[in-house]
């Protein structure tokens, strides 16, 4: 096959292979039509010596067979050289055999027995070879056109990006520049109605930004100085100035495009099986064709070898496994494109095939079931300590953490104008808290598991902690030099879509398990709101990994949904890892599925898409195998003694093309699947 770009280009230009095949088809179609018409009834209208007929057909059919069929012969030969038999092997052998036989019959008719002579000449099959090549070209043109539609989703994503950006120079002047020349750190102006050029942060102004291309939500989001914006979203009202942070392949849009393209190029386990079957199938078909030739030759009477040759060619052509080879990749390409338009990104084809099998879903809490944008509630101090001091020390140590709970504490301290000092020897005890030195004192901030490691007695504020957890707040203990200083409560509202998502998945028979680093009381309070019965609290990353392995060893097929660095090991170990697109890059790189919108309802939709895709692949494979199981015996002439039917190689070529077209059409039906 010709090389194609890893990511489809945002152009309207046709595939070069499609252009080449279309040109070969249309330029030689008149020759094919003429030689076929001449063979069927042309000699009744024009008096031509018998000795000329074969030569006339040879000259007229030559452009089609030699030039138009050239790609087929090259690929057929390469398949033999590389020991990877495929559809081109059969087409090359079939048309090549018919053509060589006809050339010998034309050039040296005396080499054939008298029984081969009919109406004063040796019968040739130039028209059969020409028609097979023309029909195969037509089938390839239609297939390539259909395949180009599967990349429409990627091209539509590429089309979202603006072509230019307005750069602000150091002297205050502004200039419109191509998007590709934007660098990290550039100041860019975004006027009302314009698209955000790249990913970055707002440095001046405020406006409502339409992020529907990313989140699917039609309501614009208010953005102010310090807020992040994503490339290809639309500035609706005010004027903004932003500083670019991610450009080119690093932007969110580019990474989405790359994930979709990678998934479309990947192979599902079912496809690998089909490829293996196709390789053996071609060898078997060649064997059947040889047996057909020999059986007809020895048992078919005076013209047995002639009938044997024609039937052998028909077997080779009708058995081309192109429909078998197209059965799964076409479904995968359509499904990944459809998923991308719905905010569901599959890393590879295996994820699409496996997702339908899951019966257990482990979900993280913060950022997965909840908004992941927690707000600080209150600080409770131990006797002898001030609440503001508890907040100050906690904010100092949390400045080095990426966790959403830490961000809420730091933001609350800054809002109160609390002076912060830089923490030293900062260490993240992933999943349970953080440690470090603040003003020469050893500080630990986290859940009870961290306090146990530090040897801190938390019983003094145990009642307050339980009360806050029962209200659904996440509670962190703050210790200084091994002594409890106080508690900090942060609440994270449950996503509006989480309850519906959990209910939908449970109705589909999926067991939902919550696993979170938060306290068990907080986790149970959130789980109660959502109707989740099985809850694991204060779990470390290793505990989440162990939970996945425990469920798998019990026979469960496990999906893990999370958004943080602490979820990465479990995401990688699960049968299907599902990352929130609103989470960390580490989580998304560890997962097989990413929900761009961060909406758990996407899991239910992705599962339905998986079910529809696998069903579509099975339909395609079933049709391809049924077609070949029926077509080969008819082409070999097994029905001839009963019905007198023999299958012309031309009809075999038409049937082969139609079978490929039906597989492609069936795969494209996935685009209309309602999820």
Short mmCIF file of C-alpha atoms in Angstrom, two decimals, residues 37-330:
data_model
loop_
_atom_site.label_atom_id
_atom_site.label_comp_id
_atom_site.label_asym_id
_atom_site.label_seq_id
_atom_site.Cartn_x
_atom_site.Cartn_y
_atom_site.Cartn_z
CA UNK A 37 -18.46 -5.70 -26.49
CA UNK A 38 -16.34 -6.91 -29.40
CA UNK A 39 -15.97 -10.35 -27.85
CA UNK A 40 -19.65 -10.73 -27.00
CA UNK A 41 -21.26 -9.61 -30.26
CA UNK A 42 -18.97 -7.31 -32.22
CA UNK A 43 -17.81 -9.88 -34.77
CA UNK A 44 -21.40 -10.42 -35.86
CA UNK A 45 -21.46 -6.84 -37.13
CA UNK A 46 -17.96 -6.61 -38.63
CA UNK A 47 -16.38 -9.21 -40.88
CA UNK A 48 -12.90 -9.98 -39.52
CA UNK A 49 -10.68 -12.95 -40.42
CA UNK A 50 -10.54 -15.52 -37.63
CA UNK A 51 -6.76 -15.17 -37.44
CA UNK A 52 -7.10 -11.47 -36.62
CA UNK A 53 -9.63 -11.69 -33.80
CA UNK A 54 -7.21 -12.70 -31.06
CA UNK A 55 -4.69 -10.04 -32.13
CA UNK A 56 -7.36 -7.31 -32.15
CA UNK A 57 -8.47 -8.26 -28.63
CA UNK A 58 -4.85 -8.40 -27.49
CA UNK A 59 -4.09 -4.86 -28.73
CA UNK A 60 -7.27 -3.33 -27.29
CA UNK A 61 -6.99 -5.04 -23.88
CA UNK A 62 -3.24 -4.45 -23.48
CA UNK A 63 -3.48 -0.91 -21.88
CA UNK A 64 -5.91 -2.16 -19.25
CA UNK A 65 -4.05 -5.36 -18.40
CA UNK A 66 -0.49 -4.00 -18.49
CA UNK A 67 -0.78 -0.36 -17.37
CA UNK A 68 -3.97 -0.26 -15.29
CA UNK A 69 -3.16 -3.61 -13.65
CA UNK A 70 0.48 -2.75 -12.94
CA UNK A 71 -0.05 -1.94 -9.20
CA UNK A 72 -1.78 -5.30 -8.70
CA UNK A 73 1.05 -7.28 -10.25
CA UNK A 74 3.71 -5.38 -8.28
CA UNK A 75 1.87 -5.94 -5.00
CA UNK A 76 1.16 -9.56 -5.87
CA UNK A 77 4.85 -10.20 -6.56
CA UNK A 78 5.88 -8.40 -3.33
CA UNK A 79 3.42 -10.51 -1.33
CA UNK A 80 5.13 -13.66 -2.65
CA UNK A 81 8.64 -12.33 -2.06
CA UNK A 82 7.80 -11.30 1.52
CA UNK A 83 5.81 -14.49 2.15
CA UNK A 84 2.69 -12.58 3.11
CA UNK A 85 -0.02 -13.85 0.74
CA UNK A 86 -3.01 -11.52 0.41
CA UNK A 87 -5.71 -10.41 -2.02
CA UNK A 88 -3.10 -9.08 -4.48
CA UNK A 89 -1.55 -12.56 -4.68
CA UNK A 90 -4.84 -13.98 -5.92
CA UNK A 91 -5.65 -11.13 -8.31
CA UNK A 92 -2.14 -11.23 -9.78
CA UNK A 93 -2.24 -15.00 -10.22
CA UNK A 94 -5.78 -15.01 -11.63
CA UNK A 95 -5.45 -12.22 -14.20
CA UNK A 96 -1.85 -13.16 -14.96
CA UNK A 97 -2.82 -16.76 -15.74
CA UNK A 98 -5.71 -15.67 -18.00
CA UNK A 99 -3.49 -13.13 -19.81
CA UNK A 100 -0.49 -15.44 -20.33
CA UNK A 101 -2.74 -18.24 -21.59
CA UNK A 102 -4.38 -15.82 -24.04
CA UNK A 103 -1.04 -14.45 -25.28
CA UNK A 104 0.25 -17.98 -25.96
CA UNK A 105 -3.02 -18.85 -27.71
CA UNK A 106 -2.60 -15.76 -29.90
CA UNK A 107 1.11 -16.06 -30.67
CA UNK A 108 1.44 -19.86 -30.90
CA UNK A 109 -2.01 -21.43 -31.44
CA UNK A 110 -0.37 -24.56 -32.82
CA UNK A 111 0.79 -25.41 -29.30
CA UNK A 112 -2.76 -26.35 -28.29
CA UNK A 113 -4.71 -29.54 -29.05
CA UNK A 114 -7.33 -29.41 -31.78
CA UNK A 115 -10.05 -29.76 -29.13
CA UNK A 116 -9.24 -26.20 -28.02
CA UNK A 117 -10.19 -24.78 -31.44
CA UNK A 118 -13.66 -23.34 -31.65
CA UNK A 119 -15.06 -21.32 -34.56
CA UNK A 120 -11.69 -21.45 -36.26
CA UNK A 121 -9.54 -20.10 -33.45
CA UNK A 122 -8.24 -20.79 -29.94
CA UNK A 123 -10.49 -19.09 -27.37
CA UNK A 124 -8.77 -16.30 -25.42
CA UNK A 125 -9.70 -14.42 -22.26
CA UNK A 126 -8.24 -10.95 -22.76
CA UNK A 127 -11.66 -9.43 -22.03
CA UNK A 128 -11.98 -11.44 -18.78
CA UNK A 129 -8.59 -10.21 -17.51
CA UNK A 130 -9.42 -6.62 -18.52
CA UNK A 131 -12.84 -6.69 -16.86
CA UNK A 132 -11.40 -8.18 -13.65
CA UNK A 133 -8.78 -5.42 -13.48
CA UNK A 134 -11.33 -2.67 -14.20
CA UNK A 135 -13.76 -4.01 -11.60
CA UNK A 136 -10.97 -4.37 -9.03
CA UNK A 137 -9.87 -0.79 -9.72
CA UNK A 138 -13.46 0.37 -9.32
CA UNK A 139 -13.72 -1.52 -6.03
CA UNK A 140 -10.49 0.07 -4.80
CA UNK A 141 -11.67 3.56 -5.80
CA UNK A 142 -14.95 3.09 -3.91
CA UNK A 143 -13.14 1.61 -0.90
CA UNK A 144 -10.58 4.42 -0.75
CA UNK A 145 -13.34 7.03 -1.01
CA UNK A 146 -15.15 5.36 1.89
CA UNK A 147 -11.96 5.08 3.92
CA UNK A 148 -11.34 8.79 3.45
CA UNK A 149 -14.64 9.42 5.21
CA UNK A 150 -13.33 7.68 8.32
CA UNK A 151 -10.71 10.43 8.78
CA UNK A 152 -13.39 13.12 8.59
CA UNK A 153 -13.46 13.29 12.40
CA UNK A 154 -9.73 14.05 12.56
CA UNK A 155 -9.97 16.61 9.77
CA UNK A 156 -12.87 18.33 11.55
CA UNK A 157 -10.76 18.51 14.71
CA UNK A 158 -7.83 19.94 12.75
CA UNK A 159 -10.18 22.46 11.20
CA UNK A 160 -11.06 23.82 14.64
CA UNK A 161 -7.65 25.42 15.07
CA UNK A 162 -7.29 29.02 13.82
CA UNK A 163 -4.82 29.68 11.03
CA UNK A 164 -3.27 32.81 12.54
CA UNK A 165 -2.56 34.48 15.89
CA UNK A 166 -2.12 38.15 16.81
CA UNK A 167 1.26 38.62 18.53
CA UNK A 168 1.99 41.62 20.77
CA UNK A 169 5.62 42.76 20.40
CA UNK A 170 7.75 44.27 23.17
CA UNK A 171 7.18 47.79 21.81
CA UNK A 172 3.40 47.32 22.02
CA UNK A 173 2.84 46.87 18.30
CA UNK A 174 0.69 43.97 17.10
CA UNK A 175 1.03 41.66 14.11
CA UNK A 176 -0.97 38.76 12.67
CA UNK A 177 1.32 35.74 12.29
CA UNK A 178 0.81 32.12 11.09
CA UNK A 179 -0.14 29.81 13.93
CA UNK A 180 2.94 27.68 13.34
CA UNK A 181 5.26 30.59 14.24
CA UNK A 182 3.84 31.10 17.75
CA UNK A 183 6.41 30.35 20.45
CA UNK A 184 6.08 29.57 24.15
CA UNK A 185 5.99 32.82 26.11
CA UNK A 186 4.53 34.97 23.31
CA UNK A 187 1.86 37.50 24.29
CA UNK A 188 -1.18 37.09 22.06
CA UNK A 189 -4.30 39.22 21.74
CA UNK A 190 -7.66 37.51 21.28
CA UNK A 191 -10.39 39.82 20.05
CA UNK A 192 -14.13 39.17 20.49
CA UNK A 193 -15.32 36.37 18.22
CA UNK A 194 -11.81 35.03 17.57
CA UNK A 195 -10.52 31.59 18.46
CA UNK A 196 -7.89 31.10 21.14
CA UNK A 197 -4.77 30.23 19.09
CA UNK A 198 -2.88 27.96 21.52
CA UNK A 199 -2.97 26.81 25.14
CA UNK A 200 -1.96 29.39 27.72
CA UNK A 201 -2.91 31.67 30.60
CA UNK A 202 -4.77 35.01 30.56
CA UNK A 203 -2.63 37.99 31.53
CA UNK A 204 -5.05 40.80 30.81
CA UNK A 205 -8.82 41.24 30.40
CA UNK A 206 -11.82 39.02 31.00
CA UNK A 207 -14.39 37.33 28.80
CA UNK A 208 -16.74 34.40 28.39
CA UNK A 209 -15.05 31.61 26.43
CA UNK A 210 -17.01 28.98 24.52
CA UNK A 211 -15.31 25.66 25.36
CA UNK A 212 -17.95 23.43 23.78
CA UNK A 213 -15.39 21.88 21.38
CA UNK A 214 -13.64 20.45 24.46
CA UNK A 215 -16.36 19.95 27.07
CA UNK A 216 -19.52 19.71 24.98
CA UNK A 217 -21.16 22.28 27.27
CA UNK A 218 -22.87 25.05 25.26
CA UNK A 219 -22.69 27.68 28.04
CA UNK A 220 -19.53 29.86 27.79
CA UNK A 221 -17.20 29.89 30.81
CA UNK A 222 -16.12 33.18 32.37
CA UNK A 223 -12.35 33.64 32.24
CA UNK A 224 -10.25 36.18 34.10
CA UNK A 225 -6.56 36.99 34.66
CA UNK A 226 -4.72 33.87 35.77
CA UNK A 227 -7.19 31.42 34.22
CA UNK A 228 -6.05 28.94 31.61
CA UNK A 229 -7.48 28.83 28.09
CA UNK A 230 -7.32 26.07 25.51
CA UNK A 231 -6.47 26.48 21.85
CA UNK A 232 -9.44 26.43 19.38
CA UNK A 233 -11.97 27.55 22.02
CA UNK A 234 -13.84 30.75 21.12
CA UNK A 235 -13.64 34.12 22.84
CA UNK A 236 -17.22 35.42 22.75
CA UNK A 237 -17.34 38.95 24.15
CA UNK A 238 -14.40 40.72 25.75
CA UNK A 239 -10.81 41.31 24.64
CA UNK A 240 -8.12 39.08 26.14
CA UNK A 241 -4.34 38.98 26.24
CA UNK A 242 -2.77 35.60 26.91
CA UNK A 243 0.71 34.17 27.33
CA UNK A 244 1.26 31.01 25.28
CA UNK A 245 2.37 27.95 27.26
CA UNK A 246 1.82 25.02 24.90
CA UNK A 247 2.16 25.25 21.13
CA UNK A 248 2.24 22.88 18.17
CA UNK A 249 1.98 19.22 19.09
CA UNK A 250 1.82 20.06 22.82
CA UNK A 251 -1.64 21.67 22.74
CA UNK A 252 -4.69 19.82 24.02
CA UNK A 253 -6.24 19.82 20.52
CA UNK A 254 -3.10 18.37 18.91
CA UNK A 255 -2.86 15.63 21.51
CA UNK A 256 -6.50 14.70 20.94
CA UNK A 257 -5.83 14.46 17.19
CA UNK A 258 -2.73 12.33 17.80
CA UNK A 259 -4.63 9.95 20.09
CA UNK A 260 -7.42 9.48 17.55
CA UNK A 261 -4.94 8.89 14.70
CA UNK A 262 -2.97 6.40 16.81
CA UNK A 263 -6.15 4.51 17.67
CA UNK A 264 -7.20 4.35 14.02
CA UNK A 265 -3.85 2.84 13.04
CA UNK A 266 -3.86 0.23 15.81
CA UNK A 267 -5.05 -3.34 15.39
CA UNK A 268 -7.74 -4.98 17.45
CA UNK A 269 -7.15 -8.58 18.63
CA UNK A 270 -10.01 -9.63 16.34
CA UNK A 271 -8.23 -7.95 13.42
CA UNK A 272 -4.95 -9.75 14.14
CA UNK A 273 -6.90 -13.01 14.04
CA UNK A 274 -8.47 -12.03 10.71
CA UNK A 275 -5.04 -11.16 9.28
CA UNK A 276 -3.68 -14.55 10.33
CA UNK A 277 -6.69 -16.34 8.85
CA UNK A 278 -6.30 -14.37 5.59
CA UNK A 279 -2.68 -15.52 5.19
CA UNK A 280 -3.56 -19.22 5.48
CA UNK A 281 -6.73 -18.66 3.48
CA UNK A 282 -4.83 -17.38 0.43
CA UNK A 283 -2.54 -20.43 0.42
CA UNK A 284 -5.60 -22.69 0.69
CA UNK A 285 -7.32 -20.87 -2.19
CA UNK A 286 -4.30 -21.31 -4.45
CA UNK A 287 -4.42 -25.01 -3.60
CA UNK A 288 -8.15 -25.17 -4.44
CA UNK A 289 -7.48 -23.39 -7.75
CA UNK A 290 -4.78 -25.93 -8.67
CA UNK A 291 -7.10 -28.83 -7.75
CA UNK A 292 -9.86 -27.23 -9.83
CA UNK A 293 -7.56 -27.01 -12.84
CA UNK A 294 -6.39 -30.62 -12.46
CA UNK A 295 -9.85 -32.05 -11.77
CA UNK A 296 -11.37 -30.38 -14.82
CA UNK A 297 -8.33 -31.22 -16.94
CA UNK A 298 -8.43 -34.94 -16.26
CA UNK A 299 -12.18 -35.40 -15.82
CA UNK A 300 -13.73 -32.66 -17.94
CA UNK A 301 -13.57 -34.20 -21.39
CA UNK A 302 -12.02 -32.76 -24.58
CA UNK A 303 -12.14 -29.15 -23.37
CA UNK A 304 -11.55 -30.00 -19.71
CA UNK A 305 -8.27 -28.11 -19.43
CA UNK A 306 -9.90 -25.01 -20.93
CA UNK A 307 -12.76 -25.15 -18.46
CA UNK A 308 -10.26 -25.94 -15.70
CA UNK A 309 -8.25 -22.79 -16.44
CA UNK A 310 -11.33 -20.55 -16.45
CA UNK A 311 -12.72 -22.05 -13.24
CA UNK A 312 -9.33 -21.83 -11.52
CA UNK A 313 -9.14 -18.13 -12.41
CA UNK A 314 -12.70 -17.65 -11.09
CA UNK A 315 -11.71 -19.33 -7.79
CA UNK A 316 -8.67 -17.08 -7.41
CA UNK A 317 -10.67 -13.91 -8.09
CA UNK A 318 -13.84 -14.63 -6.09
CA UNK A 319 -11.84 -15.77 -3.05
CA UNK A 320 -9.83 -12.53 -2.72
CA UNK A 321 -9.84 -11.87 1.05
CA UNK A 322 -10.22 -8.11 0.66
CA UNK A 323 -13.59 -8.20 2.45
CA UNK A 324 -11.97 -10.22 5.25
CA UNK A 325 -9.09 -7.73 5.50
CA UNK A 326 -11.45 -4.75 5.59
CA UNK A 327 -13.89 -6.24 8.10
CA UNK A 328 -12.31 -4.98 11.32
CA UNK A 329 -10.12 -1.94 10.42
CA UNK A 330 -13.04 -0.14 8.79
#
